[in-house]
């Protein structure tokens, strides 16, 4: 076992399901601490999600504006959605969300990695993609989904992220990773 893991790891003693929702599953676990003590951890299990930064041939990102109930705000975000199950094919889910929210399909999809949006509280993993060579059709929004699509040059989105004007973490990371990748291959 890796020394750092051995020094920092907490191990589950017992687990209790407190709430079993459609998307979130809340647990309270008793854990053994690295120093031999016992602690309690509250956390949510979540199937995870995908997000996609769709980039047009003109260098514009297709973003969505939608109302986020938990924050009582309209947010600017890259298209995204949850995985139906932990073993869902993430690339297929990314292509589905791109089509549903923007009406776009892409010929080139690049994996940008994963992020843990709130690792102290959730086991959620969001897989991020860059979509290029887009063709547009009609949106296929879910019945309870209301959003507007907006276009913004990638350079402007990165500037807005750096200015603190885009609070959504997945959008921040997607924009910065895509910018760096495209900069490295001199596409911008």
mmCIF file with all atom_site columns, C-alpha atoms in Angstrom:
data_model
loop_
_atom_site.group_PDB
_atom_site.id
_atom_site.type_symbol
_atom_site.label_atom_id
_atom_site.label_alt_id
_atom_site.label_comp_id
_atom_site.label_asym_id
_atom_site.label_entity_id
_atom_site.label_seq_id
_atom_site.pdbx_PDB_ins_code
_atom_site.Cartn_x
_atom_site.Cartn_y
_atom_site.Cartn_z
_atom_site.occupancy
_atom_site.B_iso_or_equiv
_atom_site.pdbx_formal_charge
_atom_site.auth_seq_id
_atom_site.auth_comp_id
_atom_site.auth_asym_id
_atom_site.auth_atom_id
_atom_site.pdbx_PDB_model_num
ATOM 1   C CA . UNK A 1 1   ? 0.000   0.000  0.000   1.00 0.00 ? 1   UNK A CA 1
ATOM 2   C CA . UNK A 1 2   ? 1.227   3.478  -0.879  1.00 0.00 ? 2   UNK A CA 1
ATOM 3   C CA . UNK A 1 3   ? 2.598   5.241  2.269   1.00 0.00 ? 3   UNK A CA 1
ATOM 4   C CA . UNK A 1 4   ? 0.556   8.396  1.729   1.00 0.00 ? 4   UNK A CA 1
ATOM 5   C CA . UNK A 1 5   ? -2.659  6.396  1.313   1.00 0.00 ? 5   UNK A CA 1
ATOM 6   C CA . UNK A 1 6   ? -1.841  4.379  4.434   1.00 0.00 ? 6   UNK A CA 1
ATOM 7   C CA . UNK A 1 7   ? -1.204  7.612  6.357   1.00 0.00 ? 7   UNK A CA 1
ATOM 8   C CA . UNK A 1 8   ? -4.385  9.414  5.214   1.00 0.00 ? 8   UNK A CA 1
ATOM 9   C CA . UNK A 1 9   ? -6.999  6.770  4.402   1.00 0.00 ? 9   UNK A CA 1
ATOM 10  C CA . UNK A 1 10  ? -10.238 6.444  6.317   1.00 0.00 ? 10  UNK A CA 1
ATOM 11  C CA . UNK A 1 11  ? -12.012 3.080  6.354   1.00 0.00 ? 11  UNK A CA 1
ATOM 12  C CA . UNK A 1 12  ? -15.746 2.417  6.591   1.00 0.00 ? 12  UNK A CA 1
ATOM 13  C CA . UNK A 1 13  ? -16.897 0.675  9.763   1.00 0.00 ? 13  UNK A CA 1
ATOM 14  C CA . UNK A 1 14  ? -20.610 0.919  9.073   1.00 0.00 ? 14  UNK A CA 1
ATOM 15  C CA . UNK A 1 15  ? -22.906 2.744  6.676   1.00 0.00 ? 15  UNK A CA 1
ATOM 16  C CA . UNK A 1 16  ? -26.480 3.947  7.023   1.00 0.00 ? 16  UNK A CA 1
ATOM 17  C CA . UNK A 1 17  ? -28.655 5.120  4.112   1.00 0.00 ? 17  UNK A CA 1
ATOM 18  C CA . UNK A 1 18  ? -30.544 8.229  5.297   1.00 0.00 ? 18  UNK A CA 1
ATOM 19  C CA . UNK A 1 19  ? -32.276 9.272  2.062   1.00 0.00 ? 19  UNK A CA 1
ATOM 20  C CA . UNK A 1 20  ? -32.723 7.320  -1.173  1.00 0.00 ? 20  UNK A CA 1
ATOM 21  C CA . UNK A 1 21  ? -33.789 9.755  -3.883  1.00 0.00 ? 21  UNK A CA 1
ATOM 22  C CA . UNK A 1 22  ? -34.030 9.567  -7.648  1.00 0.00 ? 22  UNK A CA 1
ATOM 23  C CA . UNK A 1 23  ? -30.660 11.293 -8.159  1.00 0.00 ? 23  UNK A CA 1
ATOM 24  C CA . UNK A 1 24  ? -29.059 11.581 -4.719  1.00 0.00 ? 24  UNK A CA 1
ATOM 25  C CA . UNK A 1 25  ? -28.538 8.921  -2.095  1.00 0.00 ? 25  UNK A CA 1
ATOM 26  C CA . UNK A 1 26  ? -27.497 10.308 1.313   1.00 0.00 ? 26  UNK A CA 1
ATOM 27  C CA . UNK A 1 27  ? -25.410 8.204  3.687   1.00 0.00 ? 27  UNK A CA 1
ATOM 28  C CA . UNK A 1 28  ? -23.938 8.610  7.153   1.00 0.00 ? 28  UNK A CA 1
ATOM 29  C CA . UNK A 1 29  ? -20.916 6.361  7.685   1.00 0.00 ? 29  UNK A CA 1
ATOM 30  C CA . UNK A 1 30  ? -18.873 5.596  10.756  1.00 0.00 ? 30  UNK A CA 1
ATOM 31  C CA . UNK A 1 31  ? -15.190 5.497  9.753   1.00 0.00 ? 31  UNK A CA 1
ATOM 32  C CA . UNK A 1 32  ? -11.895 4.619  11.357  1.00 0.00 ? 32  UNK A CA 1
ATOM 33  C CA . UNK A 1 33  ? -9.482  7.546  11.185  1.00 0.00 ? 33  UNK A CA 1
ATOM 34  C CA . UNK A 1 34  ? -5.767  7.309  10.383  1.00 0.00 ? 34  UNK A CA 1
ATOM 35  C CA . UNK A 1 35  ? -4.873  8.012  14.026  1.00 0.00 ? 35  UNK A CA 1
ATOM 36  C CA . UNK A 1 36  ? -7.057  5.124  15.261  1.00 0.00 ? 36  UNK A CA 1
ATOM 37  C CA . UNK A 1 37  ? -10.013 7.299  16.222  1.00 0.00 ? 37  UNK A CA 1
ATOM 38  C CA . UNK A 1 38  ? -13.547 7.035  14.905  1.00 0.00 ? 38  UNK A CA 1
ATOM 39  C CA . UNK A 1 39  ? -15.330 9.703  12.864  1.00 0.00 ? 39  UNK A CA 1
ATOM 40  C CA . UNK A 1 40  ? -18.586 10.239 11.039  1.00 0.00 ? 40  UNK A CA 1
ATOM 41  C CA . UNK A 1 41  ? -18.926 11.147 7.356   1.00 0.00 ? 41  UNK A CA 1
ATOM 42  C CA . UNK A 1 42  ? -22.084 12.381 5.639   1.00 0.00 ? 42  UNK A CA 1
ATOM 43  C CA . UNK A 1 43  ? -22.002 12.108 1.851   1.00 0.00 ? 43  UNK A CA 1
ATOM 44  C CA . UNK A 1 44  ? -24.148 11.643 -1.251  1.00 0.00 ? 44  UNK A CA 1
ATOM 45  C CA . UNK A 1 45  ? -23.759 8.962  -3.863  1.00 0.00 ? 45  UNK A CA 1
ATOM 46  C CA . UNK A 1 46  ? -24.510 10.127 -7.399  1.00 0.00 ? 46  UNK A CA 1
ATOM 47  C CA . UNK A 1 47  ? -24.259 8.359  -10.759 1.00 0.00 ? 47  UNK A CA 1
ATOM 48  C CA . UNK A 1 48  ? -22.123 11.166 -12.168 1.00 0.00 ? 48  UNK A CA 1
ATOM 49  C CA . UNK A 1 49  ? -22.455 13.192 -15.300 1.00 0.00 ? 49  UNK A CA 1
ATOM 50  C CA . UNK A 1 50  ? -21.003 14.530 -18.509 1.00 0.00 ? 50  UNK A CA 1
ATOM 51  C CA . UNK A 1 51  ? -20.481 17.979 -19.950 1.00 0.00 ? 51  UNK A CA 1
ATOM 52  C CA . UNK A 1 52  ? -19.528 19.121 -23.422 1.00 0.00 ? 52  UNK A CA 1
ATOM 53  C CA . UNK A 1 53  ? -17.954 22.318 -24.696 1.00 0.00 ? 53  UNK A CA 1
ATOM 54  C CA . UNK A 1 54  ? -19.303 22.614 -28.276 1.00 0.00 ? 54  UNK A CA 1
ATOM 55  C CA . UNK A 1 55  ? -16.970 24.753 -30.384 1.00 0.00 ? 55  UNK A CA 1
ATOM 56  C CA . UNK A 1 56  ? -18.087 26.048 -33.791 1.00 0.00 ? 56  UNK A CA 1
ATOM 57  C CA . UNK A 1 57  ? -15.728 26.467 -36.736 1.00 0.00 ? 57  UNK A CA 1
ATOM 58  C CA . UNK A 1 58  ? -15.898 30.235 -36.022 1.00 0.00 ? 58  UNK A CA 1
ATOM 59  C CA . UNK A 1 59  ? -14.426 29.689 -32.543 1.00 0.00 ? 59  UNK A CA 1
ATOM 60  C CA . UNK A 1 60  ? -17.704 30.230 -30.684 1.00 0.00 ? 60  UNK A CA 1
ATOM 61  C CA . UNK A 1 61  ? -18.874 28.079 -27.803 1.00 0.00 ? 61  UNK A CA 1
ATOM 62  C CA . UNK A 1 62  ? -22.529 27.055 -27.625 1.00 0.00 ? 62  UNK A CA 1
ATOM 63  C CA . UNK A 1 63  ? -23.580 27.584 -24.006 1.00 0.00 ? 63  UNK A CA 1
ATOM 64  C CA . UNK A 1 64  ? -26.863 27.170 -22.189 1.00 0.00 ? 64  UNK A CA 1
ATOM 65  C CA . UNK A 1 65  ? -28.562 29.559 -19.810 1.00 0.00 ? 65  UNK A CA 1
ATOM 66  C CA . UNK A 1 66  ? -30.866 27.908 -17.332 1.00 0.00 ? 66  UNK A CA 1
ATOM 67  C CA . UNK A 1 67  ? -32.439 28.552 -13.972 1.00 0.00 ? 67  UNK A CA 1
ATOM 68  C CA . UNK A 1 68  ? -30.766 26.662 -11.124 1.00 0.00 ? 68  UNK A CA 1
ATOM 69  C CA . UNK A 1 69  ? -33.219 26.213 -8.284  1.00 0.00 ? 69  UNK A CA 1
ATOM 70  C CA . UNK A 1 70  ? -30.617 25.546 -5.559  1.00 0.00 ? 70  UNK A CA 1
ATOM 71  C CA . UNK A 1 71  ? -29.005 28.956 -6.181  1.00 0.00 ? 71  UNK A CA 1
ATOM 72  C CA . UNK A 1 72  ? -32.126 30.839 -7.383  1.00 0.00 ? 72  UNK A CA 1
ATOM 73  C CA . UNK A 1 73  ? -30.135 32.122 -10.373 1.00 0.00 ? 73  UNK A CA 1
ATOM 74  C CA . UNK A 1 74  ? -29.859 31.768 -14.115 1.00 0.00 ? 74  UNK A CA 1
ATOM 75  C CA . UNK A 1 75  ? -26.461 30.266 -14.842 1.00 0.00 ? 75  UNK A CA 1
ATOM 76  C CA . UNK A 1 76  ? -24.296 30.150 -17.954 1.00 0.00 ? 76  UNK A CA 1
ATOM 77  C CA . UNK A 1 77  ? -23.066 26.601 -18.514 1.00 0.00 ? 77  UNK A CA 1
ATOM 78  C CA . UNK A 1 78  ? -21.725 24.151 -21.042 1.00 0.00 ? 78  UNK A CA 1
ATOM 79  C CA . UNK A 1 79  ? -24.336 21.534 -22.023 1.00 0.00 ? 79  UNK A CA 1
ATOM 80  C CA . UNK A 1 80  ? -24.384 18.774 -19.423 1.00 0.00 ? 80  UNK A CA 1
ATOM 81  C CA . UNK A 1 81  ? -26.415 15.977 -17.931 1.00 0.00 ? 81  UNK A CA 1
ATOM 82  C CA . UNK A 1 82  ? -26.429 13.130 -15.484 1.00 0.00 ? 82  UNK A CA 1
ATOM 83  C CA . UNK A 1 83  ? -25.545 9.527  -16.182 1.00 0.00 ? 83  UNK A CA 1
ATOM 84  C CA . UNK A 1 84  ? -28.494 7.160  -15.834 1.00 0.00 ? 84  UNK A CA 1
ATOM 85  C CA . UNK A 1 85  ? -26.296 4.587  -14.074 1.00 0.00 ? 85  UNK A CA 1
ATOM 86  C CA . UNK A 1 86  ? -22.679 4.314  -12.919 1.00 0.00 ? 86  UNK A CA 1
ATOM 87  C CA . UNK A 1 87  ? -21.882 2.022  -15.868 1.00 0.00 ? 87  UNK A CA 1
ATOM 88  C CA . UNK A 1 88  ? -23.435 4.271  -18.556 1.00 0.00 ? 88  UNK A CA 1
ATOM 89  C CA . UNK A 1 89  ? -21.212 4.758  -21.601 1.00 0.00 ? 89  UNK A CA 1
ATOM 90  C CA . UNK A 1 90  ? -19.911 8.287  -20.964 1.00 0.00 ? 90  UNK A CA 1
ATOM 91  C CA . UNK A 1 91  ? -19.135 9.161  -24.583 1.00 0.00 ? 91  UNK A CA 1
ATOM 92  C CA . UNK A 1 92  ? -22.668 8.212  -25.666 1.00 0.00 ? 92  UNK A CA 1
ATOM 93  C CA . UNK A 1 93  ? -24.069 10.267 -22.782 1.00 0.00 ? 93  UNK A CA 1
ATOM 94  C CA . UNK A 1 94  ? -21.980 13.280 -23.860 1.00 0.00 ? 94  UNK A CA 1
ATOM 95  C CA . UNK A 1 95  ? -23.210 13.009 -27.449 1.00 0.00 ? 95  UNK A CA 1
ATOM 96  C CA . UNK A 1 96  ? -26.803 12.658 -26.195 1.00 0.00 ? 96  UNK A CA 1
ATOM 97  C CA . UNK A 1 97  ? -26.588 15.782 -24.017 1.00 0.00 ? 97  UNK A CA 1
ATOM 98  C CA . UNK A 1 98  ? -24.974 17.781 -26.840 1.00 0.00 ? 98  UNK A CA 1
ATOM 99  C CA . UNK A 1 99  ? -27.824 16.842 -29.201 1.00 0.00 ? 99  UNK A CA 1
ATOM 100 C CA . UNK A 1 100 ? -30.621 17.267 -26.656 1.00 0.00 ? 100 UNK A CA 1
ATOM 101 C CA . UNK A 1 101 ? -29.550 20.674 -25.330 1.00 0.00 ? 101 UNK A CA 1
ATOM 102 C CA . UNK A 1 102 ? -28.112 22.326 -28.462 1.00 0.00 ? 102 UNK A CA 1
ATOM 103 C CA . UNK A 1 103 ? -29.441 20.298 -31.383 1.00 0.00 ? 103 UNK A CA 1
ATOM 104 C CA . UNK A 1 104 ? -25.828 19.683 -32.457 1.00 0.00 ? 104 UNK A CA 1
ATOM 105 C CA . UNK A 1 105 ? -23.996 16.541 -33.426 1.00 0.00 ? 105 UNK A CA 1
ATOM 106 C CA . UNK A 1 106 ? -20.225 16.477 -33.789 1.00 0.00 ? 106 UNK A CA 1
ATOM 107 C CA . UNK A 1 107 ? -17.705 14.684 -35.939 1.00 0.00 ? 107 UNK A CA 1
ATOM 108 C CA . UNK A 1 108 ? -14.865 15.172 -33.445 1.00 0.00 ? 108 UNK A CA 1
ATOM 109 C CA . UNK A 1 109 ? -15.156 14.551 -29.694 1.00 0.00 ? 109 UNK A CA 1
ATOM 110 C CA . UNK A 1 110 ? -12.099 14.988 -27.444 1.00 0.00 ? 110 UNK A CA 1
ATOM 111 C CA . UNK A 1 111 ? -12.042 13.787 -23.840 1.00 0.00 ? 111 UNK A CA 1
ATOM 112 C CA . UNK A 1 112 ? -10.915 16.566 -21.470 1.00 0.00 ? 112 UNK A CA 1
ATOM 113 C CA . UNK A 1 113 ? -10.799 14.463 -18.306 1.00 0.00 ? 113 UNK A CA 1
ATOM 114 C CA . UNK A 1 114 ? -12.889 14.236 -15.199 1.00 0.00 ? 114 UNK A CA 1
ATOM 115 C CA . UNK A 1 115 ? -13.637 16.472 -12.266 1.00 0.00 ? 115 UNK A CA 1
ATOM 116 C CA . UNK A 1 116 ? -14.974 15.953 -8.750  1.00 0.00 ? 116 UNK A CA 1
ATOM 117 C CA . UNK A 1 117 ? -17.349 18.923 -8.272  1.00 0.00 ? 117 UNK A CA 1
ATOM 118 C CA . UNK A 1 118 ? -17.686 18.555 -4.498  1.00 0.00 ? 118 UNK A CA 1
ATOM 119 C CA . UNK A 1 119 ? -15.365 15.788 -3.216  1.00 0.00 ? 119 UNK A CA 1
ATOM 120 C CA . UNK A 1 120 ? -16.018 16.442 0.483   1.00 0.00 ? 120 UNK A CA 1
ATOM 121 C CA . UNK A 1 121 ? -19.733 15.739 0.095   1.00 0.00 ? 121 UNK A CA 1
ATOM 122 C CA . UNK A 1 122 ? -20.337 13.661 -3.040  1.00 0.00 ? 122 UNK A CA 1
ATOM 123 C CA . UNK A 1 123 ? -18.831 10.806 -5.027  1.00 0.00 ? 123 UNK A CA 1
ATOM 124 C CA . UNK A 1 124 ? -20.022 12.473 -8.272  1.00 0.00 ? 124 UNK A CA 1
ATOM 125 C CA . UNK A 1 125 ? -17.604 12.434 -11.204 1.00 0.00 ? 125 UNK A CA 1
ATOM 126 C CA . UNK A 1 126 ? -18.231 14.675 -14.221 1.00 0.00 ? 126 UNK A CA 1
ATOM 127 C CA . UNK A 1 127 ? -16.571 13.645 -17.485 1.00 0.00 ? 127 UNK A CA 1
ATOM 128 C CA . UNK A 1 128 ? -15.717 16.585 -19.760 1.00 0.00 ? 128 UNK A CA 1
ATOM 129 C CA . UNK A 1 129 ? -15.507 16.755 -23.556 1.00 0.00 ? 129 UNK A CA 1
ATOM 130 C CA . UNK A 1 130 ? -14.688 19.179 -26.349 1.00 0.00 ? 130 UNK A CA 1
ATOM 131 C CA . UNK A 1 131 ? -16.991 18.797 -29.380 1.00 0.00 ? 131 UNK A CA 1
ATOM 132 C CA . UNK A 1 132 ? -15.864 20.124 -32.784 1.00 0.00 ? 132 UNK A CA 1
ATOM 133 C CA . UNK A 1 133 ? -16.976 19.888 -36.413 1.00 0.00 ? 133 UNK A CA 1
ATOM 134 C CA . UNK A 1 134 ? -20.577 20.536 -35.439 1.00 0.00 ? 134 UNK A CA 1
ATOM 135 C CA . UNK A 1 135 ? -23.730 20.089 -37.493 1.00 0.00 ? 135 UNK A CA 1
ATOM 136 C CA . UNK A 1 136 ? -26.977 21.524 -36.166 1.00 0.00 ? 136 UNK A CA 1
ATOM 137 C CA . UNK A 1 137 ? -30.495 20.137 -36.002 1.00 0.00 ? 137 UNK A CA 1
ATOM 138 C CA . UNK A 1 138 ? -33.294 20.593 -33.464 1.00 0.00 ? 138 UNK A CA 1
ATOM 139 C CA . UNK A 1 139 ? -33.015 20.518 -29.689 1.00 0.00 ? 139 UNK A CA 1
ATOM 140 C CA . UNK A 1 140 ? -34.573 17.533 -27.920 1.00 0.00 ? 140 UNK A CA 1
ATOM 141 C CA . UNK A 1 141 ? -35.063 18.924 -24.411 1.00 0.00 ? 141 UNK A CA 1
ATOM 142 C CA . UNK A 1 142 ? -36.457 16.792 -21.595 1.00 0.00 ? 142 UNK A CA 1
ATOM 143 C CA . UNK A 1 143 ? -40.055 17.641 -20.655 1.00 0.00 ? 143 UNK A CA 1
ATOM 144 C CA . UNK A 1 144 ? -38.907 19.395 -17.449 1.00 0.00 ? 144 UNK A CA 1
ATOM 145 C CA . UNK A 1 145 ? -35.925 21.164 -19.055 1.00 0.00 ? 145 UNK A CA 1
ATOM 146 C CA . UNK A 1 146 ? -36.039 24.849 -19.993 1.00 0.00 ? 146 UNK A CA 1
ATOM 147 C CA . UNK A 1 147 ? -32.963 26.604 -21.336 1.00 0.00 ? 147 UNK A CA 1
ATOM 148 C CA . UNK A 1 148 ? -31.706 29.075 -23.904 1.00 0.00 ? 148 UNK A CA 1
ATOM 149 C CA . UNK A 1 149 ? -28.653 28.507 -26.092 1.00 0.00 ? 149 UNK A CA 1
ATOM 150 C CA . UNK A 1 150 ? -26.193 31.374 -26.498 1.00 0.00 ? 150 UNK A CA 1
ATOM 151 C CA . UNK A 1 151 ? -22.971 31.689 -28.463 1.00 0.00 ? 151 UNK A CA 1
ATOM 152 C CA . UNK A 1 152 ? -19.796 33.245 -27.127 1.00 0.00 ? 152 UNK A CA 1
ATOM 153 C CA . UNK A 1 153 ? -16.265 33.284 -28.537 1.00 0.00 ? 153 UNK A CA 1
ATOM 154 C CA . UNK A 1 154 ? -14.070 30.846 -26.570 1.00 0.00 ? 154 UNK A CA 1
ATOM 155 C CA . UNK A 1 155 ? -11.618 33.660 -25.838 1.00 0.00 ? 155 UNK A CA 1
ATOM 156 C CA . UNK A 1 156 ? -14.422 35.735 -24.293 1.00 0.00 ? 156 UNK A CA 1
ATOM 157 C CA . UNK A 1 157 ? -15.661 32.761 -22.251 1.00 0.00 ? 157 UNK A CA 1
ATOM 158 C CA . UNK A 1 158 ? -12.154 32.230 -20.860 1.00 0.00 ? 158 UNK A CA 1
ATOM 159 C CA . UNK A 1 159 ? -11.963 35.953 -20.010 1.00 0.00 ? 159 UNK A CA 1
ATOM 160 C CA . UNK A 1 160 ? -15.361 35.761 -18.262 1.00 0.00 ? 160 UNK A CA 1
ATOM 161 C CA . UNK A 1 161 ? -14.221 32.696 -16.315 1.00 0.00 ? 161 UNK A CA 1
ATOM 162 C CA . UNK A 1 162 ? -10.983 34.433 -15.263 1.00 0.00 ? 162 UNK A CA 1
ATOM 163 C CA . UNK A 1 163 ? -12.938 37.557 -14.250 1.00 0.00 ? 163 UNK A CA 1
ATOM 164 C CA . UNK A 1 164 ? -15.105 35.449 -11.929 1.00 0.00 ? 164 UNK A CA 1
ATOM 165 C CA . UNK A 1 165 ? -18.282 35.929 -13.959 1.00 0.00 ? 165 UNK A CA 1
ATOM 166 C CA . UNK A 1 166 ? -18.979 32.221 -14.601 1.00 0.00 ? 166 UNK A CA 1
ATOM 167 C CA . UNK A 1 167 ? -19.461 30.472 -11.248 1.00 0.00 ? 167 UNK A CA 1
ATOM 168 C CA . UNK A 1 168 ? -20.267 27.027 -12.697 1.00 0.00 ? 168 UNK A CA 1
ATOM 169 C CA . UNK A 1 169 ? -17.224 24.810 -12.013 1.00 0.00 ? 169 UNK A CA 1
ATOM 170 C CA . UNK A 1 170 ? -17.648 22.402 -14.920 1.00 0.00 ? 170 UNK A CA 1
ATOM 171 C CA . UNK A 1 171 ? -17.904 25.301 -17.362 1.00 0.00 ? 171 UNK A CA 1
ATOM 172 C CA . UNK A 1 172 ? -14.812 26.946 -15.899 1.00 0.00 ? 172 UNK A CA 1
ATOM 173 C CA . UNK A 1 173 ? -12.717 23.797 -16.137 1.00 0.00 ? 173 UNK A CA 1
ATOM 174 C CA . UNK A 1 174 ? -14.005 22.829 -19.596 1.00 0.00 ? 174 UNK A CA 1
ATOM 175 C CA . UNK A 1 175 ? -13.293 26.293 -20.986 1.00 0.00 ? 175 UNK A CA 1
ATOM 176 C CA . UNK A 1 176 ? -9.779  26.465 -19.536 1.00 0.00 ? 176 UNK A CA 1
ATOM 177 C CA . UNK A 1 177 ? -8.830  22.928 -20.582 1.00 0.00 ? 177 UNK A CA 1
ATOM 178 C CA . UNK A 1 178 ? -10.211 23.397 -24.098 1.00 0.00 ? 178 UNK A CA 1
ATOM 179 C CA . UNK A 1 179 ? -8.395  26.749 -24.404 1.00 0.00 ? 179 UNK A CA 1
ATOM 180 C CA . UNK A 1 180 ? -5.096  25.178 -23.318 1.00 0.00 ? 180 UNK A CA 1
ATOM 181 C CA . UNK A 1 181 ? -5.456  22.176 -25.642 1.00 0.00 ? 181 UNK A CA 1
ATOM 182 C CA . UNK A 1 182 ? -6.337  24.373 -28.622 1.00 0.00 ? 182 UNK A CA 1
ATOM 183 C CA . UNK A 1 183 ? -3.562  26.820 -27.767 1.00 0.00 ? 183 UNK A CA 1
ATOM 184 C CA . UNK A 1 184 ? -1.042  23.965 -27.630 1.00 0.00 ? 184 UNK A CA 1
ATOM 185 C CA . UNK A 1 185 ? -2.024  22.810 -31.118 1.00 0.00 ? 185 UNK A CA 1
ATOM 186 C CA . UNK A 1 186 ? -2.236  26.440 -32.319 1.00 0.00 ? 186 UNK A CA 1
ATOM 187 C CA . UNK A 1 187 ? -5.910  26.381 -33.249 1.00 0.00 ? 187 UNK A CA 1
ATOM 188 C CA . UNK A 1 188 ? -6.459  29.697 -31.447 1.00 0.00 ? 188 UNK A CA 1
#
